[in-house]
Structure formats: structure tokens, C-alpha cells
XYZ file of C-alpha atoms in Angstrom:
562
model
C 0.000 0.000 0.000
C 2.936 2.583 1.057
C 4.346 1.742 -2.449
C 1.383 2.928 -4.580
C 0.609 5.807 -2.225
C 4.574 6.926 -3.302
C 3.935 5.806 -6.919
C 0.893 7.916 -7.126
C 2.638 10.783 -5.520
C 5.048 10.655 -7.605
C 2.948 11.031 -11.097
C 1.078 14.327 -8.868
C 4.734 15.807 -8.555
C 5.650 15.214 -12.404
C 2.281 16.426 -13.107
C 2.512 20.021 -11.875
C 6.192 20.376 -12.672
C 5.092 19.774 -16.316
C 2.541 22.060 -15.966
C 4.539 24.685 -14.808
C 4.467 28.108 -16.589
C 7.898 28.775 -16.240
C 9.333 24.925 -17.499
C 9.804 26.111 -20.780
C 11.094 29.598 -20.119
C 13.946 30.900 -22.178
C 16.467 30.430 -19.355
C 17.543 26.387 -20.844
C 19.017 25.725 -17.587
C 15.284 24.842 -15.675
C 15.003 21.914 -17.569
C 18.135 20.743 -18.507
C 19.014 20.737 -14.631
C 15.070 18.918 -14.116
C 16.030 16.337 -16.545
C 19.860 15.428 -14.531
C 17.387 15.570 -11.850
C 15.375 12.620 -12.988
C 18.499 11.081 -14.277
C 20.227 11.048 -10.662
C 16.759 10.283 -8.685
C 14.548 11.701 -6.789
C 15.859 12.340 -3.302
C 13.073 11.679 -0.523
C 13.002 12.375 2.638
C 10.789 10.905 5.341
C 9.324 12.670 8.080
C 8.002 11.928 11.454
C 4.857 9.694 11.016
C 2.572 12.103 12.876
C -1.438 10.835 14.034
C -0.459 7.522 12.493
C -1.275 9.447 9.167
C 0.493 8.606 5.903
C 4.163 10.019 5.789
C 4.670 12.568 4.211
C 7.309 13.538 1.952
C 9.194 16.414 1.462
C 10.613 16.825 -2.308
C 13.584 19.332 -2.294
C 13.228 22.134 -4.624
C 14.508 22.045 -8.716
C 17.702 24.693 -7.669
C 18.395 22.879 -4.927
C 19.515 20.029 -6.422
C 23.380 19.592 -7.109
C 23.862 19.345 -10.880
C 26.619 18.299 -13.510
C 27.281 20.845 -15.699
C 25.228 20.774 -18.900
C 28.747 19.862 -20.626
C 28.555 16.911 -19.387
C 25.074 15.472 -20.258
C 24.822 12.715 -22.973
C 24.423 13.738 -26.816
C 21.979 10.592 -26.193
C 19.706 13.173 -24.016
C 19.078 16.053 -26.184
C 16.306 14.221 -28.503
C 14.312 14.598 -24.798
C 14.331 18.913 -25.034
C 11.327 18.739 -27.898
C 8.101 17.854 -26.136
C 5.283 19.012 -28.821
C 6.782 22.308 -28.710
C 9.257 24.681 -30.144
C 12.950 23.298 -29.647
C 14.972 24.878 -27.428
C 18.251 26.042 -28.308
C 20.777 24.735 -25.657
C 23.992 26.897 -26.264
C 26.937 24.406 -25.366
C 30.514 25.990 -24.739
C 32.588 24.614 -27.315
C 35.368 21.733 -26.544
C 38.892 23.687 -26.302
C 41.385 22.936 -28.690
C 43.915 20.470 -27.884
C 47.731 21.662 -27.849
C 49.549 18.378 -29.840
C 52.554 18.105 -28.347
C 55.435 19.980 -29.896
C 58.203 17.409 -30.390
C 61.715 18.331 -31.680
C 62.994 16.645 -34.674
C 66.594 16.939 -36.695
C 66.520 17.955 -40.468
C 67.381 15.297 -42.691
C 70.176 16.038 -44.753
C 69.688 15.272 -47.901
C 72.755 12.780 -48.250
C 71.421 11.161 -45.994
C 68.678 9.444 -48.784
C 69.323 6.409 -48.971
C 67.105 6.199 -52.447
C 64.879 8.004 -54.852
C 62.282 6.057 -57.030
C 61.196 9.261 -58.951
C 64.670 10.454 -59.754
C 66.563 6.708 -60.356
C 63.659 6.108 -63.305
C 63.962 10.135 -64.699
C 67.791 9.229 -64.769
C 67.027 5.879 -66.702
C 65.063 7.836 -68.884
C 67.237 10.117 -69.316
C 69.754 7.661 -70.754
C 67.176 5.835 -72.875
C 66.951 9.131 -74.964
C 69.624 10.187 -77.250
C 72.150 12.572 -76.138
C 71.200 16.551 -76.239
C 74.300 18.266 -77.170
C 74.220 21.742 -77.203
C 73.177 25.057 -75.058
C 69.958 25.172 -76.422
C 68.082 22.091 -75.682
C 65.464 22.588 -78.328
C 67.883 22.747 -80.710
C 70.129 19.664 -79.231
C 66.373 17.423 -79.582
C 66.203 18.344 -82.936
C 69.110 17.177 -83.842
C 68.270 14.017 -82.074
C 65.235 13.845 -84.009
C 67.249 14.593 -87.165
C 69.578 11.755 -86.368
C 66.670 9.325 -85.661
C 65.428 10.374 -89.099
C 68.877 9.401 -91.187
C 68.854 6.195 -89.294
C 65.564 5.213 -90.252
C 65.539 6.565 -93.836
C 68.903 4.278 -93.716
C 66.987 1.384 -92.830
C 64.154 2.347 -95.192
C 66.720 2.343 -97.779
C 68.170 -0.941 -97.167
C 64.533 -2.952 -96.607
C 64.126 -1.250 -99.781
C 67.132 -2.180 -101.269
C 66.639 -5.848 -100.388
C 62.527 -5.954 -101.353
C 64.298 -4.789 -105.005
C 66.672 -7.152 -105.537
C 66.360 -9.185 -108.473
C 63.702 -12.480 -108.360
C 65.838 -15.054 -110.734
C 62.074 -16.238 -111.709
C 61.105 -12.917 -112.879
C 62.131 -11.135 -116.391
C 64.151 -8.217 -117.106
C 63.332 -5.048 -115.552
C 64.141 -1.536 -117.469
C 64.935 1.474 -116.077
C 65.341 4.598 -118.375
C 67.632 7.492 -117.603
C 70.024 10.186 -119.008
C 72.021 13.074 -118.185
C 72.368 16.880 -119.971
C 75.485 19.614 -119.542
C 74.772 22.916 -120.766
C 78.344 24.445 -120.759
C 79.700 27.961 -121.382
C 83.390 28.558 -121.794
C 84.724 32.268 -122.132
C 88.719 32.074 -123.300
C 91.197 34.447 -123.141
C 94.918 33.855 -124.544
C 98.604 35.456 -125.184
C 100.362 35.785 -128.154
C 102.686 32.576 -127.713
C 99.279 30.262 -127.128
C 97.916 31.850 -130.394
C 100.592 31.388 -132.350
C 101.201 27.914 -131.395
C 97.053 27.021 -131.296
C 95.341 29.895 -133.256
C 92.720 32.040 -131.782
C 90.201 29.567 -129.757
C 87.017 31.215 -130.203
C 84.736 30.879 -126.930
C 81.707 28.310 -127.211
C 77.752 28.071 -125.542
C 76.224 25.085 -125.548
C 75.199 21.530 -125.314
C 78.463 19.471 -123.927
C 77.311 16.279 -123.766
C 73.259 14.383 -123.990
C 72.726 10.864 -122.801
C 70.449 8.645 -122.904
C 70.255 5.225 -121.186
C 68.615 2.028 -120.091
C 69.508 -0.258 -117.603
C 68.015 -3.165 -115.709
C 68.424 -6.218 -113.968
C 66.948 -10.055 -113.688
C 66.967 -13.631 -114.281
C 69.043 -14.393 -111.055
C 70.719 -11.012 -110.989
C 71.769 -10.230 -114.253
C 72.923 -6.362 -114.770
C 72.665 -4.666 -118.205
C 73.647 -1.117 -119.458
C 73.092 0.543 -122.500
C 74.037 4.107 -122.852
C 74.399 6.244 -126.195
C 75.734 10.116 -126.337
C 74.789 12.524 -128.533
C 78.060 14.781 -128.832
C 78.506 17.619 -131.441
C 75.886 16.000 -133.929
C 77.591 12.886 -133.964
C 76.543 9.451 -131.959
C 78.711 7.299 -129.666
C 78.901 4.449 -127.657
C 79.457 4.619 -124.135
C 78.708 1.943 -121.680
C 76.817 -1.175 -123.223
C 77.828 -4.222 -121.311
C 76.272 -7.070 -119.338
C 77.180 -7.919 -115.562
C 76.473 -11.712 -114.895
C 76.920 -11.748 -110.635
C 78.806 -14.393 -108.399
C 80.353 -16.671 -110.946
C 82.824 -19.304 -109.611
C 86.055 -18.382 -110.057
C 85.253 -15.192 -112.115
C 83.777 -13.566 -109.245
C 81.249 -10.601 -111.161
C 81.564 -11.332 -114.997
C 81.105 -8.303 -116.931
C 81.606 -8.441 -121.048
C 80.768 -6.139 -123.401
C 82.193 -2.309 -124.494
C 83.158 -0.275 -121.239
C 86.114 0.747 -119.700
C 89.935 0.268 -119.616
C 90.227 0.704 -115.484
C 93.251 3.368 -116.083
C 92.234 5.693 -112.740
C 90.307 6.913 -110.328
C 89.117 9.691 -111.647
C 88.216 8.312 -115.351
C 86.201 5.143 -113.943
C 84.102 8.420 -111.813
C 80.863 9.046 -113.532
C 81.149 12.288 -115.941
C 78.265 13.530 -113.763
C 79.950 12.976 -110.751
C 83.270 14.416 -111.608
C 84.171 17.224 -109.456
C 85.313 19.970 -112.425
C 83.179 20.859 -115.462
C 85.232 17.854 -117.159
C 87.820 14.846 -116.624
C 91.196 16.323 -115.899
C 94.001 16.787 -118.467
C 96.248 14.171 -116.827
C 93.619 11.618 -116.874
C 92.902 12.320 -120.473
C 96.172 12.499 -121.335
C 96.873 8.563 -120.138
C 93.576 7.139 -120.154
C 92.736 3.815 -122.176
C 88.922 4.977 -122.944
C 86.530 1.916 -123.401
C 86.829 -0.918 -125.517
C 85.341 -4.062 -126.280
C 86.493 -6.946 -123.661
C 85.678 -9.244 -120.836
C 86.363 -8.727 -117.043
C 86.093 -9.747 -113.816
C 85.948 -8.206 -110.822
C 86.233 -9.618 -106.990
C 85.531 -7.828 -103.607
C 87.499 -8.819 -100.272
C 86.757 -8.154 -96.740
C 83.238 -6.504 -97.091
C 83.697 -4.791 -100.360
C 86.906 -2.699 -98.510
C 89.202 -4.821 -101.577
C 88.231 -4.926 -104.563
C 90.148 -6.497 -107.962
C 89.281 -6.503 -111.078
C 91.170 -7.932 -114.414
C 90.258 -7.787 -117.736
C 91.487 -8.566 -121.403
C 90.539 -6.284 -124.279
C 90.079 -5.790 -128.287
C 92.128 -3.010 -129.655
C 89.320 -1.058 -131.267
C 86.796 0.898 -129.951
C 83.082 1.857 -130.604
C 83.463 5.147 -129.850
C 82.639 7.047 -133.048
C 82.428 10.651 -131.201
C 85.386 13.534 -132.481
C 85.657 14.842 -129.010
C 87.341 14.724 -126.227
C 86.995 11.338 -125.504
C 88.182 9.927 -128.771
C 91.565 7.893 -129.024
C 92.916 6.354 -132.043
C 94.017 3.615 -130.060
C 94.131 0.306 -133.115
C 96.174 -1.879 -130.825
C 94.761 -5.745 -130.502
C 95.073 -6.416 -127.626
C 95.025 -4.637 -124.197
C 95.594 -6.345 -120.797
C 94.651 -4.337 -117.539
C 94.426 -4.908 -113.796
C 93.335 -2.657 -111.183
C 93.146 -3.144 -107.324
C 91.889 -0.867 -104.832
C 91.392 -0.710 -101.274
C 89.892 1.194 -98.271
C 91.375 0.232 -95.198
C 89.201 3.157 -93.133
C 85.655 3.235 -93.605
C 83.582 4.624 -91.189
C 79.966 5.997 -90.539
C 78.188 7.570 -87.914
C 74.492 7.972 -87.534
C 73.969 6.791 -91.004
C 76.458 9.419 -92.591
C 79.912 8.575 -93.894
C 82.663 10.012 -91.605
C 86.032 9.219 -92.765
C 87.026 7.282 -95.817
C 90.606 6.196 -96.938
C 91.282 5.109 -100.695
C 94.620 3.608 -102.022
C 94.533 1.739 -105.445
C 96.378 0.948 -108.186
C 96.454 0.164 -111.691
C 98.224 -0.860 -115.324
C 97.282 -1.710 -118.593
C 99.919 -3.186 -121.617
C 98.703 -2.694 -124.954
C 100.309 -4.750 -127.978
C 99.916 -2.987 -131.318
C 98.710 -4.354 -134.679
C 101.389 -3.961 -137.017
C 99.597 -5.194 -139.746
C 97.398 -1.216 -139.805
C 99.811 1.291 -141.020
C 98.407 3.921 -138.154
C 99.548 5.632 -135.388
C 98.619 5.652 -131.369
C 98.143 9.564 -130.324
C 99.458 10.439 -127.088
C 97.884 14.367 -126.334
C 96.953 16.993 -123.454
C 94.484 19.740 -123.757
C 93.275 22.042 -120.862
C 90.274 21.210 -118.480
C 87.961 22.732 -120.655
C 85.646 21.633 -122.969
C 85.790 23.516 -126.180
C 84.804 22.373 -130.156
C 88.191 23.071 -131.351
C 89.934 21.087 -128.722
C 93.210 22.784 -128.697
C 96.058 20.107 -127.648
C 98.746 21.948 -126.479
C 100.781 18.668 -125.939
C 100.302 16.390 -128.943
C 102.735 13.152 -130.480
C 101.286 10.585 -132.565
C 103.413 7.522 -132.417
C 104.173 5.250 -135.127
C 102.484 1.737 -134.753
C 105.067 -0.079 -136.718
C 108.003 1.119 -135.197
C 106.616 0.077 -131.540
C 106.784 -3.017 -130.348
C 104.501 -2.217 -127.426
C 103.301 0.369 -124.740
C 102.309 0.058 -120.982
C 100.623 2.306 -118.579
C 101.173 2.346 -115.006
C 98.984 4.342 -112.011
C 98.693 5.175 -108.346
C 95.844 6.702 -106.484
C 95.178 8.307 -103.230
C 92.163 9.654 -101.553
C 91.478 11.087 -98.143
C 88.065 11.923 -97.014
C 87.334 13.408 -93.160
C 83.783 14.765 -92.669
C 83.382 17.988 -95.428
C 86.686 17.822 -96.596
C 88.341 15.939 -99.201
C 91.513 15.703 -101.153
C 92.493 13.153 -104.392
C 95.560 13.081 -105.847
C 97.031 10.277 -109.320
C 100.231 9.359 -110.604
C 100.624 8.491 -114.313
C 103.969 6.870 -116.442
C 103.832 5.749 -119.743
C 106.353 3.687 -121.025
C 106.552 4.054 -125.134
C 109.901 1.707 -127.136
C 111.900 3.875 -128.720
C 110.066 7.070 -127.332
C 110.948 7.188 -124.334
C 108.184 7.973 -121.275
C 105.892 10.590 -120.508
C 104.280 11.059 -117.104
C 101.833 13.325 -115.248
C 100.267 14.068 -112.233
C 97.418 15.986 -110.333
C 96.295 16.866 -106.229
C 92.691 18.240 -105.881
C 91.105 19.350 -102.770
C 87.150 20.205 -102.188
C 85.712 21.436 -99.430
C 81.619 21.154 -98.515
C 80.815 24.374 -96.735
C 77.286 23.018 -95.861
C 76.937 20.509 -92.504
C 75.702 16.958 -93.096
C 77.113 16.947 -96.911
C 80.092 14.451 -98.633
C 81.376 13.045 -101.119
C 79.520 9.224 -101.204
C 81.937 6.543 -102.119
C 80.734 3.610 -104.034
C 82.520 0.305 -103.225
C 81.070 -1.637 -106.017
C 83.311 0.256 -108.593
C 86.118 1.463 -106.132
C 85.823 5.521 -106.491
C 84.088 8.402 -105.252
C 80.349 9.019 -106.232
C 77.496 11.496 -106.029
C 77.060 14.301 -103.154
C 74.940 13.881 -100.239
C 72.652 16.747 -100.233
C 70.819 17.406 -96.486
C 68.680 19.784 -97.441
C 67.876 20.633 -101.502
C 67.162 23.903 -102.886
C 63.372 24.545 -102.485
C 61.364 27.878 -103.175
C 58.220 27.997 -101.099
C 55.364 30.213 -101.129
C 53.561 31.307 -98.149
C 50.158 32.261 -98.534
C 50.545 33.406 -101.820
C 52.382 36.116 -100.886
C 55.723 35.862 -100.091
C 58.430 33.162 -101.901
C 61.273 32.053 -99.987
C 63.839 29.560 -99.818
C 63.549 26.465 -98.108
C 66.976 25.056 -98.148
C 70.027 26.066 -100.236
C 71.389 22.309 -101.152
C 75.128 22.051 -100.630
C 78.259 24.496 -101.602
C 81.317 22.782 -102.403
C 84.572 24.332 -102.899
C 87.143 22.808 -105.211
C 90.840 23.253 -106.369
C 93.671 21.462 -108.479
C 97.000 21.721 -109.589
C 98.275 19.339 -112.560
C 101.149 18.295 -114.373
C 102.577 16.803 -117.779
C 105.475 16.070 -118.904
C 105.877 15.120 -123.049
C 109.543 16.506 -123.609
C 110.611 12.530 -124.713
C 108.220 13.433 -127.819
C 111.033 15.558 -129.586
C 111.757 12.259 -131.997
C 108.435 12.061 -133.340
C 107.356 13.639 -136.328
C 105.253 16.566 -136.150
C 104.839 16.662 -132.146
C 104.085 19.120 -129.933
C 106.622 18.496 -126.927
C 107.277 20.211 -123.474
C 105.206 19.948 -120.477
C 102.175 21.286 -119.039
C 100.815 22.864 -115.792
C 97.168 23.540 -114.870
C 95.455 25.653 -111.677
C 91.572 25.181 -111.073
C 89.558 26.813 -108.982
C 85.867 27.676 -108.519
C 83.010 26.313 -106.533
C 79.844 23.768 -107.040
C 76.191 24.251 -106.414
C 74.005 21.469 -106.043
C 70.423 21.963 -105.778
C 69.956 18.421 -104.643
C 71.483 14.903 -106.168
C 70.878 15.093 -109.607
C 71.127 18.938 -110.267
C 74.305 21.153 -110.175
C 75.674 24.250 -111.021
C 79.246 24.958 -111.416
C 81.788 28.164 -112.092
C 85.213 27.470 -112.251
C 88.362 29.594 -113.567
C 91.066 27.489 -115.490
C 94.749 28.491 -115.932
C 97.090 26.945 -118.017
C 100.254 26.911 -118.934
C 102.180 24.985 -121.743
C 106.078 25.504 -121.853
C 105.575 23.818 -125.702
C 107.055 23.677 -128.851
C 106.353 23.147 -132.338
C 107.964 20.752 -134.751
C 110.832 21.645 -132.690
C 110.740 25.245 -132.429
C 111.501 26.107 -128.848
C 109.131 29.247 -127.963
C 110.633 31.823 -126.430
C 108.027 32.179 -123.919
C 105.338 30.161 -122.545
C 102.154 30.097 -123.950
C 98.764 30.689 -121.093
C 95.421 30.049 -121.943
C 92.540 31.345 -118.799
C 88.848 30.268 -119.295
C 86.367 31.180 -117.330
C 83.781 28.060 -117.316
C 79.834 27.682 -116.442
C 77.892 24.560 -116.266
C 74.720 22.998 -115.464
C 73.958 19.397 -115.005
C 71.025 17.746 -114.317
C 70.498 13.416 -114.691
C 67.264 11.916 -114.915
């Protein structure tokens, strides 16, 4: 019974605190400290039991009670503040900030890394990429990209070269082609050189116009068939066929081409580096003739020997300057040449180092009542063809003739010198001999002289960049590239004197200065402007000149092959 009496009591007291005006007055701390009150209990305290009456109980009053702070109260509690009226808003002092703890550390040094992921694989990078040389890295990575380029055109080149090669199970292929100079020659002479060679009148105009075909097939047969078209009359140059890899013979090559008597003849006429051959090499040359030869490479091409055996008389029907009356039967030659430095980098040919050597014996038919003529003219091509050295010797009264020839060629980078020795040995005449030394210079970077190992001598030029004129939105023209510059000098020398004792000769000897400079717009065009001077300390039929005769051209050219 005393515990629903309290019970009851209880729900009274609840009752009319809830009912209160004042519970839900703006001051928050009435019922936050009424709610910690129910939370803790209500404290009750009994009275004296008075008239044996029910106890009473005497309930302390709200501020009276000892609270915790409202800090402390349970986030769990504040749902309980919204009884079917407005919430309240309890303000709650915000937690202060806790101080970390300040600990002291030592700076690591940076030696004292033991590794670095990021940097080890930028280093390896680094390497993987071709060097930057250079202050200006933008222009050291195009270089590098300029390098890559060669090396894959290089490759390009030599897929290419392979895909080409001739299928023995397919037929021949043809390839046309040809070459045109358009050459200029201005003369100028002293009384001596007129008197000896008349007045050489200047000349403009076609120097030489070929036309060719060549081709390959049937397990790697090479042909050639070239004709020139030379002051209206027609000649044969190169017309031979090149059967490849023959036991013993090595490369078998028969038909009409040429006596191997020098570097600079067996050079293409297009790739000579003057306007024409040089007057030493004409002077001793062989020229072409009918024969058979064969030819064998050493060591990677770097030796190569060839030997051949030919017919006395040639197809050359041209009057110019490549026309010998050479009516001998029978003419043996041997050449051998080798390059014991050869050496490339990125693609490009760096150094190159040529020796060679060769000799041809010629035995005469003394069955023709003719004559071999033995002759030097300048370095200039001109339609009267002055010889200011000049012997024609007697067939019958010589038993035979020989030719003998050494060669030398240094190429480093841009620069380039060439140099031949000629001696003729003629019964009952005696000897002649000759030399020359040319130098050349390429004043653009990237360009040289290309040497071709196949035939043992220098080739075209490699041209980085070729002449180009662009237009830019149809206003302004430009160039795009200039090709390649090449400067080039020689100094020559003949000697005939042993010619006194034939009839009708023109004896001494002979010395020759060239300079001037080539243009090439790319590989297969080229302008050139050289100045020739020569001197001939001459005389005729045995007249001894009192002074020496000098002959300057100035000489213009333009080639282009197609």
C-alpha cells in the first residue's frame, strides 16, 4: 500500500512540474538541470509519522539540487528537449582545442637518402633518350630527331634495297635514264698560245646528252646501254652485261666499257668534281673498248680487284674529247683498290681512306699502217679542242706500250683531297708522265662526297637539305633550303719533252690551276663556275718558244640526270 501511495505521488509531482508556466522559459538551464534531476533520482526524505497518518514527503526544490554541468550530459539526451513544442536552443561551450605536443625533430640532410624512385627512373630515362648536345636544348632534340630520321631513312633504304633485288624467276626489268650539260666557256689567250694554237674562239652550248637504259633479272643479271649525242655525232658509251657471283670469275662483266686506267676516269662524268675529266687523266687514259672482265671484292667490299682482257678497237665514233685512235689488238689491264678506313656515324659517312692501283699493256697491230696519239688539252671543254701537248706515235716502229697508275684519296667529314700518278712507257720514245692533287671542301653541314665500293671511287654528293622555293600564302616566296656548296681546287702536271723524236709533235710539259666552286640543288642537279689556268712551256715541230704560252677560261655549267 505505502508503495502505490509513493507511486501515485510521484505522477502528482511530475504532473505540476510539467505544468509549470515557467518549465519552458527561455532560461535552458530549468530543464536541462530537471532532466539530470530525474536522471540522478529523486531524493526523498521521510518525516516523522505524525497521528499515524500517511508520511509525508518532502521533495527538495529544482535549484536545490546539485547538478553536472550541462557539458557533461549525454548527446543521447538532447532528442528529450522537444516535447510538442518549439525546440529549445541549448547553447553548449565549445570543446577547447587540444595543444599536440610539440616534439623536436633533426633535419634530414639530404645525403642522408638512402634512395629516390622518382629520380633513379627520370635518370634511366634520361639515358634511354639520345644525347642533347648543345646550349639550347630545343635545338640539341632536334638534332636528335634529325639523327633518328637518317637512321631510319637508312633502314628504309636498305629494306628497300633488299625488297628490289632481283627475283631469278622474274624477267628483265628496265629502267630509263640520261644526263644533260649545258656548258659555257669564255677564253682568253697570249700571243705565244695563239701562235702555237690559233685564236680559240669561246663556245655556248650543249656538252654532252645521254640517254640510257639499264636493268636487272633472271638471277641477278645487270645490263647497261648508254648512247651520247656529242657535237651532232653518236657514240657508244657503256653497253655491257654484268652476270653476278660466278665461280672463279667472281662478277663477270663483257661487253664495251672501260679500260680501269684511274680513279678519276672510272668516276661518272656527272659525278666528276670539275666541269670535265682532268688533263692528266685524259692524257693517259685507255677509254673503253670491247672486252671481258672480272671483278672480286674482299673483306666486305673494302678490296676490290678486277682484271680484264681487251680488243684493240673501240666503238666510240664521237670527235671529241673522248676519242683515241688507239688500233692496238690487244690490251691487258688490272686494277686493285682498297679502303682500309671506312667509317659511318648515324647513317652518314665520316672518314674514308682510298689507295689503289692500276696498269694496262697494250700490244699494237702492225699489220694497220696507223699511229697511237698520245695528247693533253686544258680542263675545258671547247669544239676546237686545242692540244697543247700532242705526239702521234708510229704503230710499226713500236713493239709495245704500258701504262702504269697510283691513287690516293682522303676523305674526313666535309673535306676531301684526291691526288694520281701516271707513267707511260713508249719503245723507242721514251716515257711521258703526269700528275694531279685536288682538294674540295663542302661548306654546308651533313654533306660528302659518297663513295661507291662496287666500282672502287668516289660518287654522287649527299645533299641534307635541296634547294626549295616555297610560297607562303601566296604572298611571299622564300627559300627552303640552299642544297650544298662545295669548294674545289687542283694543280696538274705533264710532262711530253721525250716526244722531240716524233714527227710533227708538240713536246714540253704542261701545268694547270683550277679553282671555282659547285652548287648542287639536290642529287641530280648542279651548277658549277670554275676559272682554269694553263700553262704549256711547248714547242712546235721543234721550235723552242721563247716564252710560254697561257690560256685562262672562265667556265659555267649545269647538269642535271634523270
Amino acid at each position: 500500500m505505502e508503495k502505490k501511495v509513493v507511486k501515485i505521488a510521484g505522477l502528482l509531482l511530475l504532473a505540476m512540474i510539467f505544468s509549470s508556466p515557467t518549465l519552458f522559459a527561455e532560461d535552458a538551464g530549468a530543464p536541462v538541470m530537471l532532466i539530470a534531476a530525474l536522471d540522478a533520482g529523486p531524493v526523498l526524505t521521510p518525516t516523522a509519522v505524525v497521528n499515524d497518518s500517511a508520511p509525508e514527503f518532502l521533495v527538495p526544490e529544482p535549484e536545490a539540487v546539485k547538478m553536472e554541468p550541462a557539458s557533461a550530459m549525454k548527446k543521447e539526451a538532447l532528442p528529450h528537449l522537444i516535447i510538442n513544442r518549439e525546440p529549445v536552443k541549448a547553447e553548449t561551450p565549445l570543446p577547447q582545442a587540444v595543444q599536440p605536443e610539440i616534439v623536436k625533430t633533426e633535419a634530414v640532410k639530404p645525403e642522408a637518402v638512402k634512395s629516390d624512385p622518382v629520380k633513379e627512373d627520370t635518370e634511366k630515362a634520361k639515358k634511354a633518350l639520345p644525347p642533347l648536345e648543345g646550349t639550347n636544348d630545343l635545338q640539341a632534340l632536334q638534332k636528335s630527331i634529325d639523327s633518328m630520321k637518317k637512321d631510319l631513312d637508312k633502314m628504309k633504304k636498305e629494306l628497300a634495297k633488299k625488297q628490289n633485288s632481283p627475283d631469278p624467276n622474274k624477267k628483265f626489268t628496265c629502267k630509263p635514264g640520261g644526263q644533260m650539260f649545258l656548258t659555257g666557256v669564255d677564253i682568253s689567250q697570249n700571243d705565244q698560245s695563239k701562235e702555237l694554237y690559233k685564236d680559240i674562239q669561246n663556245v655556248y652550248g650543249f656538252q654532252d646528252l645521254r640517254l640510257n637504259v639499264s636493268g636487272n633479272g633472271y638471277g641477278g643479271i645487270r645490263y647497261m646501254f648508254e648512247m651520247a649525242f656529242q657535237n651532232s655525232d653518236i657514240a657508244f658509251k657503256d653497253v655491257d652485261i654484268t652476270v653476278p657471283d660466278v665461280p672463279v670469275w667472281g662478277d663477270l662483266r663483257m661487253g664495251h666499257f672501260r679500260v680501269e686506267s684511274g680513279m678519276d676516269f672510272l668516276e661518272s662524268s656527272f659525278d666528276t668534281t670539275f666541269t670535265d675529266r682532268t688533263a692528266i687523266s685524259n692524257t693517259f687514259r685507255a677509254d673503253r673498248h670491247f672486252g671481258i672482265g672480272s671483278i672480286h671484292y674482299f673483306d666486305n667490299k673494302n678490296i676490290r680487284w678486277f682484271s680484264g682482257l681487251f680488243a684493240g678497237k673501240t666503238l666510240d665514233t664521237a670527235k671529241g674529247a673522248y676519242a683515241y685512235q688507239d688500233t692496238s689488238d690487244l690490251i691487258l689491264n688490272t686494277r686493285l683498290s682498297a679502303v682500309p678506313v671506312y667509317k659511318e656515324c648515324n647513317g652518314q659517312l665520316c672518314e674514308v681512306l682510298h689507295f689503289g692501283t692500276s696498269y694496262y699493256w697494250c700490244d699494237p697491230d702492225y699489220e694497220q699502217n696507223t699511229s697511237y696519239q698520245l695528247r693533253t688539252r686544258p680542263t675545258s671543254w671547247l669544239f676546237d679542242q686545242p692540244r697543247v701537248l700532242s705526239g702521234k706515235l708510229p704503230v710499226d716502229t713500236m713493239d709495245s706500250y704500258s701504262v702504269a697508275q697510283v691513287e690516293a684519296a682522303w676523305q674526313y667529314g666535309r673535306f676531301g683531297v684526291q691526288s694520281e700518278y701516271f707513267y707511260g712507257s713508249y719503245k723507242n720514245y721514251g716515257s711521258a708522265q703526269g700528275a694531279y692533287l685536288l682538294g674540295r671542301l663542302m661548306l654546308n653541314e651533313g654533306a660528302y662526297r659518297k663513295y661507291n665500293k662496287d666500282r672502287g671511287v668516289f660518287g654522287g654528293v649527299n645533299v641534307p637539305r635541296n634547294l626549295r622555293i616555297v610560297d607562303y600564302d601566296n604572298e611571299l616566296r622564300c627559300f627552303d633550303g640552299f642544297g650544298v656548296f662545295e669548294l674545289a681546287t687542283m694543280a696538274g702536271w705533264s710532262d711530253l719533252n721525250n716526244l722531240e723524236n716524233v714527227p710533227g709533235s708538240i713536246y714540253g710539259s704542261f701545268c694547270e690551276f683550277i679553282n671555282g666552286i659547285n652548287w648542287y640543288w639536290n642529287e641530280q642537279t648542279r651548277f658549277a663556275l670554275f676559272w682554269n689556268h694553263a700553262i704549256a712551256d711547248s714547242a712546235k715541230y721543234g721550235n723552242t718558244p721563247e716564252e710560254d704560252s697561257v690560256m685562262d677560261s672562265i667556265v659555267f655549267q649545269f647538269r642535271i640526270k634523270f
